[in-house]
Tab-separated table of C-alpha atoms in Angstrom:
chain	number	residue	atom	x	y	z
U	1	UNK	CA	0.000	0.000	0.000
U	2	UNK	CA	1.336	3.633	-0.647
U	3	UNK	CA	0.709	6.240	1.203
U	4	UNK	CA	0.629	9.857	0.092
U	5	UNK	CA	2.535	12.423	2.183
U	6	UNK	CA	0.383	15.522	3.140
U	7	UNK	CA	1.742	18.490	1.788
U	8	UNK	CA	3.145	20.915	4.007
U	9	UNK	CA	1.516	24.277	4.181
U	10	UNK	CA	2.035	27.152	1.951
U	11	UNK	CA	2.764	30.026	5.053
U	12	UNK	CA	4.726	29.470	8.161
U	13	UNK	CA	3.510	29.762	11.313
U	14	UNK	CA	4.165	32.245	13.724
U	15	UNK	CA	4.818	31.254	17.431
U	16	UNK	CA	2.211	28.732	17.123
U	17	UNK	CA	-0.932	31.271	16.287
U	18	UNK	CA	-1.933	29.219	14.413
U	19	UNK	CA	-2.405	26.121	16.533
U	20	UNK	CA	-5.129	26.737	19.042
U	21	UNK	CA	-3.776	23.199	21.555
U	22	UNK	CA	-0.733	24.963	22.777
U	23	UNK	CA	-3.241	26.381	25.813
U	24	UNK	CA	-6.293	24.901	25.703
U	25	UNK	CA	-8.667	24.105	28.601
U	26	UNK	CA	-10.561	20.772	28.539
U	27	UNK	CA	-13.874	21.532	28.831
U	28	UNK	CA	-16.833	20.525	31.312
U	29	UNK	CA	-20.370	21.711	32.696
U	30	UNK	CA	-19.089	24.980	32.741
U	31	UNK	CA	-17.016	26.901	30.102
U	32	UNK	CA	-13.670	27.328	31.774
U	33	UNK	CA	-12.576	30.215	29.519
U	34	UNK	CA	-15.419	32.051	30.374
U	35	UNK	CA	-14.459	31.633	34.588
U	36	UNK	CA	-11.346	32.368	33.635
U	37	UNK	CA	-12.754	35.631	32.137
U	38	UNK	CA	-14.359	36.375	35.465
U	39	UNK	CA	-11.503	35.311	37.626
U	40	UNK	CA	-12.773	31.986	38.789
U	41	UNK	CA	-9.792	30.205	37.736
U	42	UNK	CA	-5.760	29.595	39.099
U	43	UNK	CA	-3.547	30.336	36.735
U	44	UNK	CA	-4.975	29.558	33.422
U	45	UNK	CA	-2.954	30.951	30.595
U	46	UNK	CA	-2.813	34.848	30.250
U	47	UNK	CA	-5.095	35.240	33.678
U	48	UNK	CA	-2.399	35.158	36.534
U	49	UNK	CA	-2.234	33.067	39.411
U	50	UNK	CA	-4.421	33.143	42.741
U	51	UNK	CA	-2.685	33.209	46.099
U	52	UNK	CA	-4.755	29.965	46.531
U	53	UNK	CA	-2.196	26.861	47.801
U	54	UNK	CA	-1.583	24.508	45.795
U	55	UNK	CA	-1.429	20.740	47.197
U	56	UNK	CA	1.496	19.021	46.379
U	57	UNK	CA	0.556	16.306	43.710
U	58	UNK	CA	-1.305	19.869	41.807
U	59	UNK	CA	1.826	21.976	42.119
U	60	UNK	CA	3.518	21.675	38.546
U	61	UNK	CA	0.568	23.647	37.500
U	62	UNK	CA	0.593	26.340	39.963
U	63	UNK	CA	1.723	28.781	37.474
U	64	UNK	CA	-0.140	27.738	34.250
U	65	UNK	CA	-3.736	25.957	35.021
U	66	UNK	CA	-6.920	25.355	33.840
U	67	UNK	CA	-7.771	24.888	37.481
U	68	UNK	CA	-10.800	26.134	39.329
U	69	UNK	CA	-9.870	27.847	42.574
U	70	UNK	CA	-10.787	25.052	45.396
U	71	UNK	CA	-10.402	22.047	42.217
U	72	UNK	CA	-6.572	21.387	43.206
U	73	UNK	CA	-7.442	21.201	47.114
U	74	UNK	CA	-10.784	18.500	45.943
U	75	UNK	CA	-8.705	16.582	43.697
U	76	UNK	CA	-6.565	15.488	47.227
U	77	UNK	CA	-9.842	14.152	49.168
U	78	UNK	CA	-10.980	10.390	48.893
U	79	UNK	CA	-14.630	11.492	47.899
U	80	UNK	CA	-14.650	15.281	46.692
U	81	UNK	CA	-17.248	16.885	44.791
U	82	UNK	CA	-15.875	16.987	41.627
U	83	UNK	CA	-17.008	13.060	40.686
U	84	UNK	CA	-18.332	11.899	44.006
U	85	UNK	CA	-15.721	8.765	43.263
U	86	UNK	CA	-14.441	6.332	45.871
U	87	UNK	CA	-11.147	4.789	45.173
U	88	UNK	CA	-11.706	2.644	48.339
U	89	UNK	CA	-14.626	0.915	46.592
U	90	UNK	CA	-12.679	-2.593	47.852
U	91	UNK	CA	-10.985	-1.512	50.803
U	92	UNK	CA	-8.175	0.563	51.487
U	93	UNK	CA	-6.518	1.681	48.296
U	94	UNK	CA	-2.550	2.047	49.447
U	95	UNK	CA	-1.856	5.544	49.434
U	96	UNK	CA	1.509	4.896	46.811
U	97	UNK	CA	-1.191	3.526	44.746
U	98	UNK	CA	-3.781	6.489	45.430
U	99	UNK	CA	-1.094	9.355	44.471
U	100	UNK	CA	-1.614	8.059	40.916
U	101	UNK	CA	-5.422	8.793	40.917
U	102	UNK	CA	-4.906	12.296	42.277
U	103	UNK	CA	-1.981	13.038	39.892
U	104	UNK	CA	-4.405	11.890	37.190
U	105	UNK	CA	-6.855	14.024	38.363
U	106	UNK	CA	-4.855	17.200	38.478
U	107	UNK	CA	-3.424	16.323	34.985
U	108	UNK	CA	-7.050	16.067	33.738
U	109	UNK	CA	-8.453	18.857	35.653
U	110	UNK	CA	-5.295	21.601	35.614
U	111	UNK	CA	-2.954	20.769	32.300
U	112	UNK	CA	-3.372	23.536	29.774
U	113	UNK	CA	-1.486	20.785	26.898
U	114	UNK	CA	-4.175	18.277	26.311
U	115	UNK	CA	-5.319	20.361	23.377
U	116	UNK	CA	-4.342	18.251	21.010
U	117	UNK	CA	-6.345	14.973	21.983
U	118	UNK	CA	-9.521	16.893	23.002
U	119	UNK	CA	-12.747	15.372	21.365
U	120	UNK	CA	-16.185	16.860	21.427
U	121	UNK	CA	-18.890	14.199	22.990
U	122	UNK	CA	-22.007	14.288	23.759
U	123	UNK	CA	-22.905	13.378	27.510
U	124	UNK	CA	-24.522	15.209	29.862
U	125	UNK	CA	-21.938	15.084	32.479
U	126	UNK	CA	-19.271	16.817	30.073
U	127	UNK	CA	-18.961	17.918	26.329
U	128	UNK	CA	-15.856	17.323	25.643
U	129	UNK	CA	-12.948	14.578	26.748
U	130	UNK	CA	-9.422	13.470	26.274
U	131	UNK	CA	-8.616	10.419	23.908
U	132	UNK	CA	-5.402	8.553	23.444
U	133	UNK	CA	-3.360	10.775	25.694
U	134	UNK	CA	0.521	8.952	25.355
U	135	UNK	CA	1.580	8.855	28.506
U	136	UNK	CA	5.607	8.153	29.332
U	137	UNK	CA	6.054	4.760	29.412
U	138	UNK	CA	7.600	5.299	32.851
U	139	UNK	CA	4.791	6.729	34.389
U	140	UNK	CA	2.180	3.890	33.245
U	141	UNK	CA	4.468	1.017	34.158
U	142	UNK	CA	5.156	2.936	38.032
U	143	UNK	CA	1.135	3.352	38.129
U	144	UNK	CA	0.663	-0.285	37.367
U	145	UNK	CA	3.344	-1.737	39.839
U	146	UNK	CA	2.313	0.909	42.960
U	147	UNK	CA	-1.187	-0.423	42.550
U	148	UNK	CA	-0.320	-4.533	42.439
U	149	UNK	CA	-1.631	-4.595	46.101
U	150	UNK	CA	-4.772	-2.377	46.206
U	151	UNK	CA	-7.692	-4.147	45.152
U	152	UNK	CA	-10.670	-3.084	42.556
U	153	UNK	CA	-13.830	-4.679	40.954
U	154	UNK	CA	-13.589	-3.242	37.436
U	155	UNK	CA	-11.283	-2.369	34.279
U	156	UNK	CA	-13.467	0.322	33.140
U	157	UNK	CA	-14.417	2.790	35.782
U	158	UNK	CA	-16.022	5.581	33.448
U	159	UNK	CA	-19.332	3.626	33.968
U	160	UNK	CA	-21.083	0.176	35.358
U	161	UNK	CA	-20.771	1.945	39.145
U	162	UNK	CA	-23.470	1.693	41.368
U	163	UNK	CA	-24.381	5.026	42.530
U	164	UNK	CA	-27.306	4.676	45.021
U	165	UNK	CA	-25.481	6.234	47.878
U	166	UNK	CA	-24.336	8.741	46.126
U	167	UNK	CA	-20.774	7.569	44.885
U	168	UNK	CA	-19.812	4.497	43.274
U	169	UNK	CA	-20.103	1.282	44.904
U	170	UNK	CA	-19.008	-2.414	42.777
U	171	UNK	CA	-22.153	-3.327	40.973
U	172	UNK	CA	-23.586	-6.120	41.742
U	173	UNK	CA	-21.904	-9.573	41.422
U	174	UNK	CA	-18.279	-7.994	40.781
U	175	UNK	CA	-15.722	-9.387	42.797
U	176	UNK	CA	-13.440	-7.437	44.712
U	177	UNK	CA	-9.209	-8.496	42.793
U	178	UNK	CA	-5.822	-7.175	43.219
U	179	UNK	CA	-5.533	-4.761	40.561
U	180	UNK	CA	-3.284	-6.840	38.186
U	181	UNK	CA	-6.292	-9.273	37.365
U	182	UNK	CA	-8.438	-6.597	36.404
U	183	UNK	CA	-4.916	-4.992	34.365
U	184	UNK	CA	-3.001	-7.639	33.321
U	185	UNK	CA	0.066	-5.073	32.143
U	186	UNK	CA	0.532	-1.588	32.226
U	187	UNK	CA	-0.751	-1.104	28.737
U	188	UNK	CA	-3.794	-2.088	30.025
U	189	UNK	CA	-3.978	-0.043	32.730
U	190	UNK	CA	-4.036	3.171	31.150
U	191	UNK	CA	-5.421	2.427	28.294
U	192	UNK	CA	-8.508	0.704	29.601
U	193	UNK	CA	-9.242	2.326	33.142
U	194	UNK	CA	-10.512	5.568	31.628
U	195	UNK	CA	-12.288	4.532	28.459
U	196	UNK	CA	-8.713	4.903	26.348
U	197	UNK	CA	-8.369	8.515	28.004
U	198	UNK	CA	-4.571	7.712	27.788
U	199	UNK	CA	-2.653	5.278	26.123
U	200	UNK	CA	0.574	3.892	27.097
U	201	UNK	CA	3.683	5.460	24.841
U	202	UNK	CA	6.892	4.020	23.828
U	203	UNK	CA	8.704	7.547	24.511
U	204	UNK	CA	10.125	7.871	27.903
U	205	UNK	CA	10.004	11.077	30.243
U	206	UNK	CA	11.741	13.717	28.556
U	207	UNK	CA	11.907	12.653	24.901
U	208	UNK	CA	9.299	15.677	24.312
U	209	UNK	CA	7.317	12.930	22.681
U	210	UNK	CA	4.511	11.896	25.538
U	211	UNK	CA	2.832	13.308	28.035
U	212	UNK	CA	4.252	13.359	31.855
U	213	UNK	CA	1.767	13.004	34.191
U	214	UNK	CA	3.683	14.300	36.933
U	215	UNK	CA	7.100	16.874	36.709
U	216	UNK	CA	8.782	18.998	39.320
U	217	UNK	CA	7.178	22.512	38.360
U	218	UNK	CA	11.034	24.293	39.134
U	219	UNK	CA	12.260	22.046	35.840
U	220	UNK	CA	9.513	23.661	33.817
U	221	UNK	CA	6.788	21.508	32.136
U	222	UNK	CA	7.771	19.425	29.757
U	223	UNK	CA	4.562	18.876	28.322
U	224	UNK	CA	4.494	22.041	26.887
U	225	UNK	CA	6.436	21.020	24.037
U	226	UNK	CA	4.377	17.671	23.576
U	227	UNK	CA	1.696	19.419	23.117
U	228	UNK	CA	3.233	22.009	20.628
U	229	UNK	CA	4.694	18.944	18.403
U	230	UNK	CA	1.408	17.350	18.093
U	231	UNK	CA	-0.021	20.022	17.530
U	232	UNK	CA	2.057	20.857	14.473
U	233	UNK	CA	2.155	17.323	13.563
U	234	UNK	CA	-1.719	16.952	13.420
U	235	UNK	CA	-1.928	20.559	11.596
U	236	UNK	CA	-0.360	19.325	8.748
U	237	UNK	CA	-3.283	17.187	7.656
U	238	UNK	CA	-5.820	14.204	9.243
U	239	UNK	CA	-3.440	10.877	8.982
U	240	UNK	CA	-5.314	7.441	9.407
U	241	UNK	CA	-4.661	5.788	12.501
U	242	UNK	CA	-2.243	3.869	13.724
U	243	UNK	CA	0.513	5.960	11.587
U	244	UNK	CA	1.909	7.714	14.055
U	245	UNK	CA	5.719	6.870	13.334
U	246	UNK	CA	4.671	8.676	9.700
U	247	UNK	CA	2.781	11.644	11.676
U	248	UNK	CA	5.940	12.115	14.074
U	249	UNK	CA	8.437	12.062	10.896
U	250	UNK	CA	6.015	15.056	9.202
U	251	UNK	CA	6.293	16.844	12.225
U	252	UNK	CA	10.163	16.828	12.568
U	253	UNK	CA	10.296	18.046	8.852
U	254	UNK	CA	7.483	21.140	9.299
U	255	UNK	CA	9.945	21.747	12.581
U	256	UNK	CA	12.734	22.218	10.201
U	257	UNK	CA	11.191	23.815	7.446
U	258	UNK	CA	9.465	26.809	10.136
U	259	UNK	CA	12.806	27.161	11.730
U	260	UNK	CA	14.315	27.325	8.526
């Protein structure tokens, strides 16, 4: 089969302009651009930053957040009331195990760089969501092995829950496993536990090439430029799935023609 390179465009781009995933805010209930607007939110690009504290596993986006105000301090607690979730749902979840969950939630809730695998949907808990995020290899395979020991009763835990009481509880006849029979590998993991949210890459931390979930804010963010080269990757034209060795080669020769 042959496969026809997309051309490259005709102008350059300037600084990104162009590209509107560089900052973008994942959308929910509410439109976050128009908080920001008003002053609702911490940090979000071109707004400022609060004096509100941030916890520790929100920090890296203290200065640069799509965060609502009191989001980073709900993300910490076992049942906040941003999803009304339960990560104990079969017992104690460890708490090396539970920093994962709340690092995933402040990537999902406070990262400004998901722009580029943002999908519209149609729900009527949220209008837009994240697809095929690559996360560092690293950071999947550490999720999977912190979690060996905790225990859950489902691989999918966007929906199935039972929420009489108010936050999810196993549905009936699901049996309470250690993690790794419900996620048999890492891949699995995060590609599964979120409805394919995330996927797990073959880039490690720092290649520029996935998505950390977690960075020390005084290195800068290194998701910045993820974002930024898929971005300009996917700009150049829609490529079919599962070419994403082609997609990242296009995007390495738009880098060099811009620069050029």
């Amino acid at each position: 089969m042959n496969f026809i390179m997309p051309a490259l465009p005709l102008k350059r781009v300037s600084q990104w302009q162009a590209l509107p995933w560089k900052t973008d805010c994942l959308g929910g209930s509410k439109t976050k651009r128009d908080e920001a607007a008003r002053g609702n939110i911490v940090g979000v690009p071109g707004v400022g930053v609060s004096p509100c504290v941030f916890p520790t596993q929100c920090s890296p986006w203290k200065k640069n957040s799509c965060c609502f105000a009191n989001t980073s301090q709900e993300a910490h607690k076992d049942i906040s009331y941003l999803y009304k979730f339960n990560w104990d749902h079969c017992g104690h979840m460890t708490p090396s195990c539970k920093r994962h969950f709340i690092q995933d939630t402040c990537l999902y809730e406070c990262s400004p760089n998901l722009g580029p695998w943002i999908q519209e949907v149609n729900q009527s808990w949220r209008k837009e969501r994240i697809l095929d995020v690559p996360l560092c290899k690293e950071d999947c395979q550490q999720w999977w092995e912190d979690c060996r020991t905790s225990y859950t009763c489902k691989s999918n835990w966007h929906r199935g829950w039972n929420w009489t009481s108010g936050y999810n509880q196993c549905p009936a006849g699901a049996a309470c496993l250690p993690f790794h029979f419900y996620f048999p590998t890492s891949a699995a993991l995060c590609r599964e536990i979120w409805s394919h949210s995330y996927k797990l890459s073959n880039y490690s931390r720092g290649s520029g090439r996935c998505i950390q979930m977690w960075f020390d804010p005084a290195q800068g963010n290194p998701n910045e430029e993820v974002a930024r080269f898929y971005a300009l990757a996917m700009s150049a034209g829609a490529l079919p799935r599962g070419l994403e060795p082609l997609l990242l080669s296009l995007a390495l020769m738009q880098q060099l023609w811009l620069l050029g």
